[in-house]
Amino acid sequence: MKIIGIEIIPVRLPLTEPFVISYGTFPDVESALVRIETDSGHTGWGEATPDPHVTGETFGGVVETLKVIAPALLGRDPHDRTAAMRAVDARCGGAPTAKAALDIALHDVLGRITGLPVWALLGGRARDHLTISRVVSMKAPDAMAADAMRHVAAGFRTVKLKVGDFNNPRQDVQRVAAVREALGPETRIKIDVNQGWRTSGVAIAAARAMAAYEPEYIEQPVDWRDLEGLADVRRACGLPIMADEALHDARDALRAVQLRACDLINIKLMKSGGLLGALALNAIAETAGIVCQVGTMVESSIASAAGLHLALALDNVHTVEMGGPLMLAEDIGPLRNHYNRDRVTVPSGPGLGFEPDEAVIARFAGQRTWIRA
């Protein structure tokens, strides 16, 4: 059995409303879809959803990178996932988001070949279901409070607040205060700064001011390059610290462990190069006693399902934020139907568990590229 073709499909999917975080506003989701074909007639789907502020990859760059690295899979047996991804790595250094699409597609097609869901390929199921939180875009304090109340009314018990105003961190504190006042003490609140406070000094002051509102943690308060600064914030602010943009792969995780830079790690397939890289990162974290979250770049059902399969398989994953399908006005898969309040069930079929909607893909697709043996 071997891979005989790979299709690359760039798509732009509309969001229900613009997504606002500290470094930008995103009106839609730009993804490069990948479809793998085998000589047995099995297919597998993957997705690359880039964010240049996180991995340095752009939408157009990911599409072009895939044209360079995808041919490394031609003629390979999908059962040999590790060897296949090493061949991909040999074509190009870096580019974790582009590589994630191929890694996800390999797992999907192997699941379809074997009749197993992806979580089974990753070692088995650690739990029966997953609970997620909803993200609140960075807005004025009252608007964020209203959005948070809407999510809680829909059945979500945890909300994640996007903040990160370097020039006015006091308003970030006001944002958190407004949400806490609106929701009361029962709802869990998480804070995501997306590097917005930049320096440890600003971050420590802002985090200390937020402590009274009892957030579960502060995520990535400083610039991604400043792991030492992240460690300083962790020591000084009195709140748990989650690393996101600062950690991509197992090497980054090892350095964070050595510096004692964080209490939690946000694993994202688009940072780790896919599921295999995520497993390696989690192994470092778990050995060091650091719990993990599986997060999202606001991906469609394809990459979101892959993240959910990962979270289902890893006992060390304590929180999940795979809410991309809930933020899309139109999706290319059925995952939205698997959410019930703040619970989500993982599709049960082979591979990722579903067939993407080709009619929706066709409506939002750009120029397609086929790579054949």
mmCIF file of C-alpha atoms in Angstrom:
data_model
loop_
_atom_site.group_PDB
_atom_site.id
_atom_site.type_symbol
_atom_site.label_atom_id
_atom_site.label_comp_id
_atom_site.label_asym_id
_atom_site.label_seq_id
_atom_site.Cartn_x
_atom_site.Cartn_y
_atom_site.Cartn_z
ATOM 1 C CA MET A 1 0.000 0.000 0.000
ATOM 2 C CA LYS A 2 1.344 3.430 -0.899
ATOM 3 C CA ILE A 3 0.419 7.074 -1.295
ATOM 4 C CA ILE A 4 -0.151 8.004 -4.938
ATOM 5 C CA GLY A 5 -1.460 11.566 -4.743
ATOM 6 C CA ILE A 6 -1.793 14.661 -2.565
ATOM 7 C CA GLU A 7 -4.179 17.542 -3.221
ATOM 8 C CA ILE A 8 -3.597 20.998 -1.697
ATOM 9 C CA ILE A 9 -6.723 23.155 -1.329
ATOM 10 C CA PRO A 10 -6.501 26.713 0.062
ATOM 11 C CA VAL A 11 -9.766 27.882 1.664
ATOM 12 C CA ARG A 12 -11.048 30.993 3.431
ATOM 13 C CA LEU A 13 -13.885 30.236 5.836
ATOM 14 C CA PRO A 14 -16.078 33.026 7.282
ATOM 15 C CA LEU A 15 -16.338 33.581 11.030
ATOM 16 C CA THR A 16 -19.589 34.473 12.774
ATOM 17 C CA GLU A 17 -17.851 37.686 13.889
ATOM 18 C CA PRO A 18 -14.275 39.023 13.710
ATOM 19 C CA PHE A 19 -11.917 37.402 16.213
ATOM 20 C CA VAL A 20 -9.924 40.040 18.132
ATOM 21 C CA ILE A 21 -6.780 39.364 20.170
ATOM 22 C CA SER A 22 -3.857 41.501 21.302
ATOM 23 C CA TYR A 23 -1.968 41.491 18.001
ATOM 24 C CA GLY A 24 -4.737 41.591 15.416
ATOM 25 C CA THR A 25 -8.285 41.200 14.160
ATOM 26 C CA PHE A 26 -9.190 38.171 12.051
ATOM 27 C CA PRO A 27 -12.337 38.384 9.860
ATOM 28 C CA ASP A 28 -12.062 34.830 8.566
ATOM 29 C CA VAL A 29 -10.042 31.615 8.840
ATOM 30 C CA GLU A 30 -7.392 30.877 6.213
ATOM 31 C CA SER A 31 -6.492 27.201 5.935
ATOM 32 C CA ALA A 32 -4.681 24.941 3.519
ATOM 33 C CA LEU A 33 -6.462 21.601 3.305
ATOM 34 C CA VAL A 34 -4.621 18.462 2.248
ATOM 35 C CA ARG A 35 -6.129 15.292 0.819
ATOM 36 C CA ILE A 36 -3.985 12.148 0.587
ATOM 37 C CA GLU A 37 -4.904 9.335 -1.822
ATOM 38 C CA THR A 38 -3.582 5.763 -1.659
ATOM 39 C CA ASP A 39 -3.460 3.009 -4.260
ATOM 40 C CA SER A 40 -5.986 1.091 -2.134
ATOM 41 C CA GLY A 41 -8.597 3.820 -2.662
ATOM 42 C CA HIS A 42 -8.400 5.198 0.879
ATOM 43 C CA THR A 43 -8.171 8.950 1.438
ATOM 44 C CA GLY A 44 -7.146 11.095 4.393
ATOM 45 C CA TRP A 45 -7.613 14.775 5.168
ATOM 46 C CA GLY A 46 -5.390 17.285 6.951
ATOM 47 C CA GLU A 47 -5.411 21.018 7.612
ATOM 48 C CA ALA A 48 -2.865 23.801 8.092
ATOM 49 C CA THR A 49 -4.182 26.990 9.734
ATOM 50 C CA PRO A 50 -1.233 29.380 10.016
ATOM 51 C CA ASP A 51 -0.654 32.395 12.232
ATOM 52 C CA PRO A 52 2.512 34.322 11.305
ATOM 53 C CA HIS A 53 2.708 35.782 14.827
ATOM 54 C CA VAL A 54 3.098 32.262 16.220
ATOM 55 C CA THR A 55 5.157 30.192 13.755
ATOM 56 C CA GLY A 56 6.169 32.789 11.156
ATOM 57 C CA GLU A 57 4.120 31.045 8.466
ATOM 58 C CA THR A 58 1.635 32.916 6.271
ATOM 59 C CA PHE A 59 -1.355 31.497 4.415
ATOM 60 C CA GLY A 60 0.301 31.826 1.015
ATOM 61 C CA GLY A 61 3.599 30.601 2.413
ATOM 62 C CA VAL A 62 2.017 27.435 3.806
ATOM 63 C CA VAL A 63 0.443 26.639 0.441
ATOM 64 C CA GLU A 64 3.788 27.041 -1.333
ATOM 65 C CA THR A 65 5.648 25.073 1.356
ATOM 66 C CA LEU A 66 3.202 22.193 0.982
ATOM 67 C CA LYS A 67 3.995 22.053 -2.722
ATOM 68 C CA VAL A 68 7.652 21.519 -1.774
ATOM 69 C CA ILE A 69 7.275 19.038 1.082
ATOM 70 C CA ALA A 70 4.203 16.993 0.127
ATOM 71 C CA PRO A 71 5.999 15.055 -2.662
ATOM 72 C CA ALA A 72 8.085 13.403 0.088
ATOM 73 C CA LEU A 73 5.021 11.279 0.899
ATOM 74 C CA LEU A 74 4.588 9.864 -2.607
ATOM 75 C CA GLY A 75 5.225 6.131 -2.745
ATOM 76 C CA ARG A 76 5.264 5.789 1.049
ATOM 77 C CA ASP A 77 3.173 3.401 3.135
ATOM 78 C CA PRO A 78 0.852 5.330 5.504
ATOM 79 C CA HIS A 79 1.564 2.749 8.210
ATOM 80 C CA ASP A 80 5.104 4.174 8.466
ATOM 81 C CA ARG A 81 4.056 7.556 9.854
ATOM 82 C CA THR A 82 7.318 8.384 11.589
ATOM 83 C CA ALA A 83 9.472 7.575 8.564
ATOM 84 C CA ALA A 84 7.103 9.509 6.322
ATOM 85 C CA MET A 85 7.304 12.635 8.465
ATOM 86 C CA ARG A 86 11.088 12.343 8.690
ATOM 87 C CA ALA A 87 11.144 12.401 4.895
ATOM 88 C CA VAL A 88 9.005 15.539 5.020
ATOM 89 C CA ASP A 89 11.392 17.119 7.552
ATOM 90 C CA ALA A 90 14.305 16.388 5.223
ATOM 91 C CA ARG A 91 12.675 18.559 2.561
ATOM 92 C CA CYS A 92 12.355 21.660 4.753
ATOM 93 C CA GLY A 93 13.309 22.873 8.216
ATOM 94 C CA GLY A 94 10.711 24.514 10.403
ATOM 95 C CA ALA A 95 7.263 25.041 8.836
ATOM 96 C CA PRO A 96 5.332 23.220 11.598
ATOM 97 C CA THR A 97 1.909 24.351 10.397
ATOM 98 C CA ALA A 98 2.428 23.070 6.861
ATOM 99 C CA LYS A 99 3.781 19.795 8.236
ATOM 100 C CA ALA A 100 0.813 19.467 10.592
ATOM 101 C CA ALA A 101 -1.532 19.171 7.612
ATOM 102 C CA LEU A 102 0.415 16.190 6.265
ATOM 103 C CA ASP A 103 0.725 14.573 9.702
ATOM 104 C CA ILE A 104 -3.032 14.860 10.313
ATOM 105 C CA ALA A 105 -3.818 13.477 6.858
ATOM 106 C CA LEU A 106 -1.494 10.512 7.468
ATOM 107 C CA HIS A 107 -3.297 9.681 10.706
ATOM 108 C CA ASP A 108 -6.699 10.075 9.064
ATOM 109 C CA VAL A 109 -5.884 7.781 6.143
ATOM 110 C CA LEU A 110 -4.252 5.191 8.417
ATOM 111 C CA GLY A 111 -7.355 5.175 10.591
ATOM 112 C CA ARG A 112 -9.521 4.591 7.544
ATOM 113 C CA ILE A 113 -7.237 1.769 6.385
ATOM 114 C CA THR A 114 -7.240 0.024 9.767
ATOM 115 C CA GLY A 115 -10.812 0.888 10.736
ATOM 116 C CA LEU A 116 -9.586 2.633 13.895
ATOM 117 C CA PRO A 117 -10.268 6.164 15.168
ATOM 118 C CA VAL A 118 -7.231 8.420 15.471
ATOM 119 C CA TRP A 119 -7.369 8.315 19.275
ATOM 120 C CA ALA A 120 -6.788 4.555 19.100
ATOM 121 C CA LEU A 121 -3.731 5.105 16.886
ATOM 122 C CA LEU A 122 -2.388 7.458 19.580
ATOM 123 C CA GLY A 123 -2.535 4.847 22.321
ATOM 124 C CA GLY A 124 -6.162 4.566 23.360
ATOM 125 C CA ARG A 125 -8.793 6.590 25.140
ATOM 126 C CA ALA A 126 -7.991 8.263 28.466
ATOM 127 C CA ARG A 127 -11.542 9.569 29.011
ATOM 128 C CA ASP A 128 -15.051 9.260 27.582
ATOM 129 C CA HIS A 129 -15.788 12.882 26.727
ATOM 130 C CA LEU A 130 -14.203 16.322 26.709
ATOM 131 C CA THR A 131 -15.236 19.626 28.276
ATOM 132 C CA ILE A 132 -14.302 22.868 26.541
ATOM 133 C CA SER A 133 -14.304 26.569 27.352
ATOM 134 C CA ARG A 134 -15.448 29.449 25.141
ATOM 135 C CA VAL A 135 -13.182 32.285 24.089
ATOM 136 C CA VAL A 136 -14.205 35.937 24.472
ATOM 137 C CA SER A 137 -12.650 38.347 21.963
ATOM 138 C CA MET A 138 -10.801 41.439 23.167
ATOM 139 C CA LYS A 139 -13.321 44.299 23.297
ATOM 140 C CA ALA A 140 -14.471 47.021 25.683
ATOM 141 C CA PRO A 141 -15.089 45.704 29.219
ATOM 142 C CA ASP A 142 -18.892 45.868 29.015
ATOM 143 C CA ALA A 143 -18.934 44.140 25.623
ATOM 144 C CA MET A 144 -16.716 41.339 26.901
ATOM 145 C CA ALA A 145 -18.966 40.906 29.922
ATOM 146 C CA ALA A 146 -22.001 40.632 27.638
ATOM 147 C CA ASP A 147 -20.271 38.041 25.441
ATOM 148 C CA ALA A 148 -19.209 36.039 28.480
ATOM 149 C CA MET A 149 -22.750 36.057 29.862
ATOM 150 C CA ARG A 150 -24.059 34.799 26.520
ATOM 151 C CA HIS A 151 -21.616 31.877 26.590
ATOM 152 C CA VAL A 152 -22.525 30.986 30.166
ATOM 153 C CA ALA A 153 -26.228 31.104 29.263
ATOM 154 C CA ALA A 154 -25.430 28.626 26.468
ATOM 155 C CA GLY A 155 -24.045 26.182 29.020
ATOM 156 C CA PHE A 156 -20.339 26.970 29.243
ATOM 157 C CA ARG A 157 -18.844 26.928 32.734
ATOM 158 C CA THR A 158 -15.437 28.346 31.745
ATOM 159 C CA VAL A 159 -14.605 31.383 29.622
ATOM 160 C CA LYS A 160 -11.242 32.518 28.326
ATOM 161 C CA LEU A 161 -10.729 36.272 28.080
ATOM 162 C CA LYS A 162 -8.498 37.761 25.407
ATOM 163 C CA VAL A 163 -6.533 40.728 26.766
ATOM 164 C CA GLY A 164 -3.092 42.209 26.192
ATOM 165 C CA ASP A 165 -3.054 46.007 25.863
ATOM 166 C CA PHE A 166 0.585 46.975 26.457
ATOM 167 C CA ASN A 167 -0.242 50.692 26.387
ATOM 168 C CA ASN A 168 -3.162 50.396 28.794
ATOM 169 C CA PRO A 169 -2.929 47.266 30.959
ATOM 170 C CA ARG A 170 -5.310 48.901 33.435
ATOM 171 C CA GLN A 171 -8.067 48.435 30.886
ATOM 172 C CA ASP A 172 -7.197 44.744 30.761
ATOM 173 C CA VAL A 173 -7.814 44.635 34.503
ATOM 174 C CA GLN A 174 -11.124 46.418 33.923
ATOM 175 C CA ARG A 175 -12.045 43.804 31.312
ATOM 176 C CA VAL A 176 -11.471 40.981 33.763
ATOM 177 C CA ALA A 177 -13.256 42.844 36.556
ATOM 178 C CA ALA A 178 -16.306 43.477 34.361
ATOM 179 C CA VAL A 179 -16.568 39.822 33.390
ATOM 180 C CA ARG A 180 -16.149 38.589 36.962
ATOM 181 C CA GLU A 181 -18.779 41.037 38.215
ATOM 182 C CA ALA A 182 -21.198 39.923 35.495
ATOM 183 C CA LEU A 183 -20.669 36.193 35.986
ATOM 184 C CA GLY A 184 -20.214 35.951 39.726
ATOM 185 C CA PRO A 185 -17.847 33.578 41.514
ATOM 186 C CA GLU A 186 -19.058 30.257 40.067
ATOM 187 C CA THR A 187 -17.825 30.592 36.463
ATOM 188 C CA ARG A 188 -14.171 29.809 35.838
ATOM 189 C CA ILE A 189 -12.157 32.515 34.092
ATOM 190 C CA LYS A 190 -8.916 32.120 32.173
ATOM 191 C CA ILE A 191 -6.776 34.992 30.855
ATOM 192 C CA ASP A 192 -4.930 34.899 27.521
ATOM 193 C CA VAL A 193 -2.565 37.787 26.831
ATOM 194 C CA ASN A 194 -1.144 36.513 23.505
ATOM 195 C CA GLN A 195 2.215 38.183 24.324
ATOM 196 C CA GLY A 196 0.468 41.556 24.598
ATOM 197 C CA TRP A 197 2.126 42.769 27.801
ATOM 198 C CA ARG A 198 5.512 42.074 26.185
ATOM 199 C CA THR A 199 7.776 42.587 29.200
ATOM 200 C CA SER A 200 7.900 40.856 32.565
ATOM 201 C CA GLY A 201 7.563 44.136 34.465
ATOM 202 C CA VAL A 202 4.266 45.072 32.828
ATOM 203 C CA ALA A 203 3.062 41.475 33.049
ATOM 204 C CA ILE A 204 3.794 41.108 36.762
ATOM 205 C CA ALA A 205 1.952 44.316 37.638
ATOM 206 C CA ALA A 206 -1.081 43.442 35.505
ATOM 207 C CA ALA A 207 -1.261 39.844 36.712
ATOM 208 C CA ARG A 208 -1.060 40.893 40.361
ATOM 209 C CA ALA A 209 -3.908 43.344 39.782
ATOM 210 C CA MET A 210 -6.013 40.544 38.276
ATOM 211 C CA ALA A 211 -5.406 38.092 41.112
ATOM 212 C CA ALA A 212 -8.403 39.418 43.055
ATOM 213 C CA TYR A 213 -10.690 38.158 40.267
ATOM 214 C CA GLU A 214 -9.383 34.598 40.664
ATOM 215 C CA PRO A 215 -8.398 33.589 37.137
ATOM 216 C CA GLU A 216 -7.346 29.963 36.742
ATOM 217 C CA TYR A 217 -4.165 31.032 34.958
ATOM 218 C CA ILE A 218 -2.484 33.727 32.865
ATOM 219 C CA GLU A 219 -1.469 32.578 29.380
ATOM 220 C CA GLN A 220 1.605 33.853 27.496
ATOM 221 C CA PRO A 221 1.896 37.287 29.133
ATOM 222 C CA VAL A 222 5.283 38.173 27.574
ATOM 223 C CA ASP A 223 6.988 38.047 24.190
ATOM 224 C CA TRP A 224 7.439 34.489 22.888
ATOM 225 C CA ARG A 225 11.230 34.860 22.792
ATOM 226 C CA ASP A 226 11.488 35.717 26.492
ATOM 227 C CA LEU A 227 11.292 32.414 28.383
ATOM 228 C CA GLU A 228 13.404 33.903 31.167
ATOM 229 C CA GLY A 229 10.857 36.708 31.481
ATOM 230 C CA LEU A 230 8.051 34.165 31.570
ATOM 231 C CA ALA A 231 9.839 32.442 34.450
ATOM 232 C CA ASP A 232 10.151 35.803 36.235
ATOM 233 C CA VAL A 233 6.398 36.381 35.903
ATOM 234 C CA ARG A 234 5.671 32.897 37.230
ATOM 235 C CA ARG A 235 7.824 33.475 40.311
ATOM 236 C CA ALA A 236 6.468 36.933 41.053
ATOM 237 C CA CYS A 237 2.775 37.127 40.200
ATOM 238 C CA GLY A 238 1.296 34.395 42.400
ATOM 239 C CA LEU A 239 -0.862 32.909 39.622
ATOM 240 C CA PRO A 240 -0.329 29.813 37.444
ATOM 241 C CA ILE A 241 1.308 30.630 34.107
ATOM 242 C CA MET A 242 0.580 28.872 30.820
ATOM 243 C CA ALA A 243 3.066 28.952 27.939
ATOM 244 C CA ASP A 244 1.673 29.105 24.408
ATOM 245 C CA GLU A 245 3.555 30.975 21.687
ATOM 246 C CA ALA A 246 6.833 30.398 23.545
ATOM 247 C CA LEU A 247 6.623 26.605 23.142
ATOM 248 C CA HIS A 248 6.295 24.824 19.814
ATOM 249 C CA ASP A 249 7.947 21.438 20.193
ATOM 250 C CA ALA A 250 9.650 19.066 22.632
ATOM 251 C CA ARG A 251 12.915 21.046 22.575
ATOM 252 C CA ASP A 252 11.086 24.195 23.634
ATOM 253 C CA ALA A 253 9.305 22.251 26.364
ATOM 254 C CA LEU A 254 12.597 20.909 27.701
ATOM 255 C CA ARG A 255 14.028 24.425 27.962
ATOM 256 C CA ALA A 256 10.880 25.664 29.704
ATOM 257 C CA VAL A 257 11.194 22.829 32.211
ATOM 258 C CA GLN A 258 14.829 23.709 32.851
ATOM 259 C CA LEU A 259 13.924 27.364 33.460
ATOM 260 C CA ARG A 260 10.780 26.513 35.443
ATOM 261 C CA ALA A 261 9.058 28.981 33.172
ATOM 262 C CA CYS A 262 5.466 27.722 33.329
ATOM 263 C CA ASP A 263 2.889 25.661 35.187
ATOM 264 C CA LEU A 264 0.926 24.623 32.095
ATOM 265 C CA ILE A 265 1.594 24.212 28.366
ATOM 266 C CA ASN A 266 -0.818 24.894 25.518
ATOM 267 C CA ILE A 267 -0.258 22.232 22.842
ATOM 268 C CA LYS A 268 -1.373 23.219 19.357
ATOM 269 C CA LEU A 269 -0.963 20.944 16.366
ATOM 270 C CA MET A 270 -0.104 23.940 14.191
ATOM 271 C CA LYS A 271 2.910 24.649 16.436
ATOM 272 C CA SER A 272 4.091 21.091 17.021
ATOM 273 C CA GLY A 273 4.014 19.938 13.401
ATOM 274 C CA GLY A 274 1.070 17.628 14.008
ATOM 275 C CA LEU A 275 0.122 14.743 16.255
ATOM 276 C CA LEU A 276 3.523 13.048 16.410
ATOM 277 C CA GLY A 277 5.189 16.263 17.543
ATOM 278 C CA ALA A 278 2.418 16.875 20.060
ATOM 279 C CA LEU A 279 2.984 13.447 21.604
ATOM 280 C CA ALA A 280 6.694 14.218 22.020
ATOM 281 C CA LEU A 281 5.979 17.606 23.613
ATOM 282 C CA ASN A 282 3.451 16.103 26.017
ATOM 283 C CA ALA A 283 5.935 13.401 27.048
ATOM 284 C CA ILE A 284 8.406 16.064 28.200
ATOM 285 C CA ALA A 285 5.701 17.997 30.018
ATOM 286 C CA GLU A 286 4.222 14.957 31.729
ATOM 287 C CA THR A 287 7.629 13.748 32.890
ATOM 288 C CA ALA A 288 8.222 17.170 34.450
ATOM 289 C CA GLY A 289 4.806 17.241 36.111
ATOM 290 C CA ILE A 290 3.462 20.007 33.865
ATOM 291 C CA VAL A 291 -0.136 19.555 32.738
ATOM 292 C CA CYS A 292 -1.194 20.422 29.202
ATOM 293 C CA GLN A 293 -4.057 21.951 27.298
ATOM 294 C CA VAL A 294 -4.964 21.191 23.691
ATOM 295 C CA GLY A 295 -5.647 24.516 22.008
ATOM 296 C CA THR A 296 -6.585 25.792 18.586
ATOM 297 C CA MET A 297 -5.657 28.336 15.933
ATOM 298 C CA VAL A 298 -9.433 28.557 15.216
ATOM 299 C CA GLU A 299 -9.435 25.626 12.825
ATOM 300 C CA SER A 300 -12.188 23.901 10.883
ATOM 301 C CA SER A 301 -13.625 20.495 11.750
ATOM 302 C CA ILE A 302 -10.609 18.709 10.242
ATOM 303 C CA ALA A 303 -7.817 20.027 12.480
ATOM 304 C CA SER A 304 -10.248 20.504 15.380
ATOM 305 C CA ALA A 305 -11.164 16.820 15.240
ATOM 306 C CA ALA A 306 -7.475 15.890 15.230
ATOM 307 C CA GLY A 307 -6.963 17.990 18.363
ATOM 308 C CA LEU A 308 -9.945 16.366 20.051
ATOM 309 C CA HIS A 309 -8.624 12.874 19.277
ATOM 310 C CA LEU A 310 -5.299 13.928 20.829
ATOM 311 C CA ALA A 311 -6.977 15.293 23.953
ATOM 312 C CA LEU A 312 -9.064 12.140 24.305
ATOM 313 C CA ALA A 313 -5.915 9.995 24.238
ATOM 314 C CA LEU A 314 -3.690 11.935 26.658
ATOM 315 C CA ASP A 315 -4.232 11.629 30.395
ATOM 316 C CA ASN A 316 -1.964 14.649 30.952
ATOM 317 C CA VAL A 317 -4.341 16.967 29.061
ATOM 318 C CA HIS A 318 -6.489 18.714 31.663
ATOM 319 C CA THR A 319 -8.198 21.401 29.553
ATOM 320 C CA VAL A 320 -9.411 21.619 25.958
ATOM 321 C CA GLU A 321 -10.167 24.658 23.803
ATOM 322 C CA MET A 322 -11.113 23.148 20.458
ATOM 323 C CA GLY A 323 -13.936 25.602 19.775
ATOM 324 C CA GLY A 324 -13.093 26.590 16.206
ATOM 325 C CA PRO A 325 -16.221 25.026 14.645
ATOM 326 C CA LEU A 326 -18.408 27.068 17.020
ATOM 327 C CA MET A 327 -16.807 30.278 15.733
ATOM 328 C CA LEU A 328 -17.248 29.529 12.022
ATOM 329 C CA ALA A 329 -20.239 30.774 10.047
ATOM 330 C CA GLU A 330 -19.720 27.803 7.721
ATOM 331 C CA ASP A 331 -17.608 24.727 8.340
ATOM 332 C CA ILE A 332 -16.353 21.958 6.081
ATOM 333 C CA GLY A 333 -17.268 19.201 8.519
ATOM 334 C CA PRO A 334 -19.976 18.205 11.011
ATOM 335 C CA LEU A 335 -18.100 18.791 14.259
ATOM 336 C CA ARG A 336 -20.401 21.597 15.379
ATOM 337 C CA ASN A 337 -23.108 18.963 15.867
ATOM 338 C CA HIS A 338 -20.889 17.141 18.394
ATOM 339 C CA TYR A 339 -21.019 19.993 20.939
ATOM 340 C CA ASN A 340 -23.645 19.897 23.693
ATOM 341 C CA ARG A 341 -23.298 22.910 25.964
ATOM 342 C CA ASP A 342 -19.652 22.703 27.099
ATOM 343 C CA ARG A 343 -19.263 19.015 26.307
ATOM 344 C CA VAL A 344 -17.973 17.680 23.017
ATOM 345 C CA THR A 345 -17.947 14.097 21.805
ATOM 346 C CA VAL A 346 -15.254 12.934 19.414
ATOM 347 C CA PRO A 347 -16.489 11.483 16.090
ATOM 348 C CA SER A 348 -16.509 7.698 16.395
ATOM 349 C CA GLY A 349 -15.762 6.577 12.837
ATOM 350 C CA PRO A 350 -12.382 5.486 11.447
ATOM 351 C CA GLY A 351 -9.654 8.117 11.185
ATOM 352 C CA LEU A 352 -10.904 11.571 12.126
ATOM 353 C CA GLY A 353 -14.412 10.121 12.014
ATOM 354 C CA PHE A 354 -16.163 11.922 9.167
ATOM 355 C CA GLU A 355 -16.071 12.939 5.512
ATOM 356 C CA PRO A 356 -15.553 16.655 4.836
ATOM 357 C CA ASP A 357 -18.321 18.458 2.947
ATOM 358 C CA GLU A 358 -16.907 18.838 -0.555
ATOM 359 C CA ALA A 359 -19.657 21.247 -1.583
ATOM 360 C CA VAL A 360 -18.634 23.693 1.156
ATOM 361 C CA ILE A 361 -14.972 23.219 0.269
ATOM 362 C CA ALA A 362 -15.708 24.012 -3.385
ATOM 363 C CA ARG A 363 -17.537 27.204 -2.405
ATOM 364 C CA PHE A 364 -14.618 28.626 -0.420
ATOM 365 C CA ALA A 365 -11.627 27.079 -2.210
ATOM 366 C CA GLY A 366 -8.917 28.890 -4.108
ATOM 367 C CA GLN A 367 -6.709 27.324 -6.754
ATOM 368 C CA ARG A 368 -6.168 23.616 -6.123
ATOM 369 C CA THR A 369 -2.922 21.768 -6.728
ATOM 370 C CA TRP A 370 -2.527 18.024 -7.327
ATOM 371 C CA ILE A 371 0.783 16.286 -6.722
ATOM 372 C CA ARG A 372 0.938 12.784 -8.179
ATOM 373 C CA ALA A 373 3.460 9.981 -8.391
#
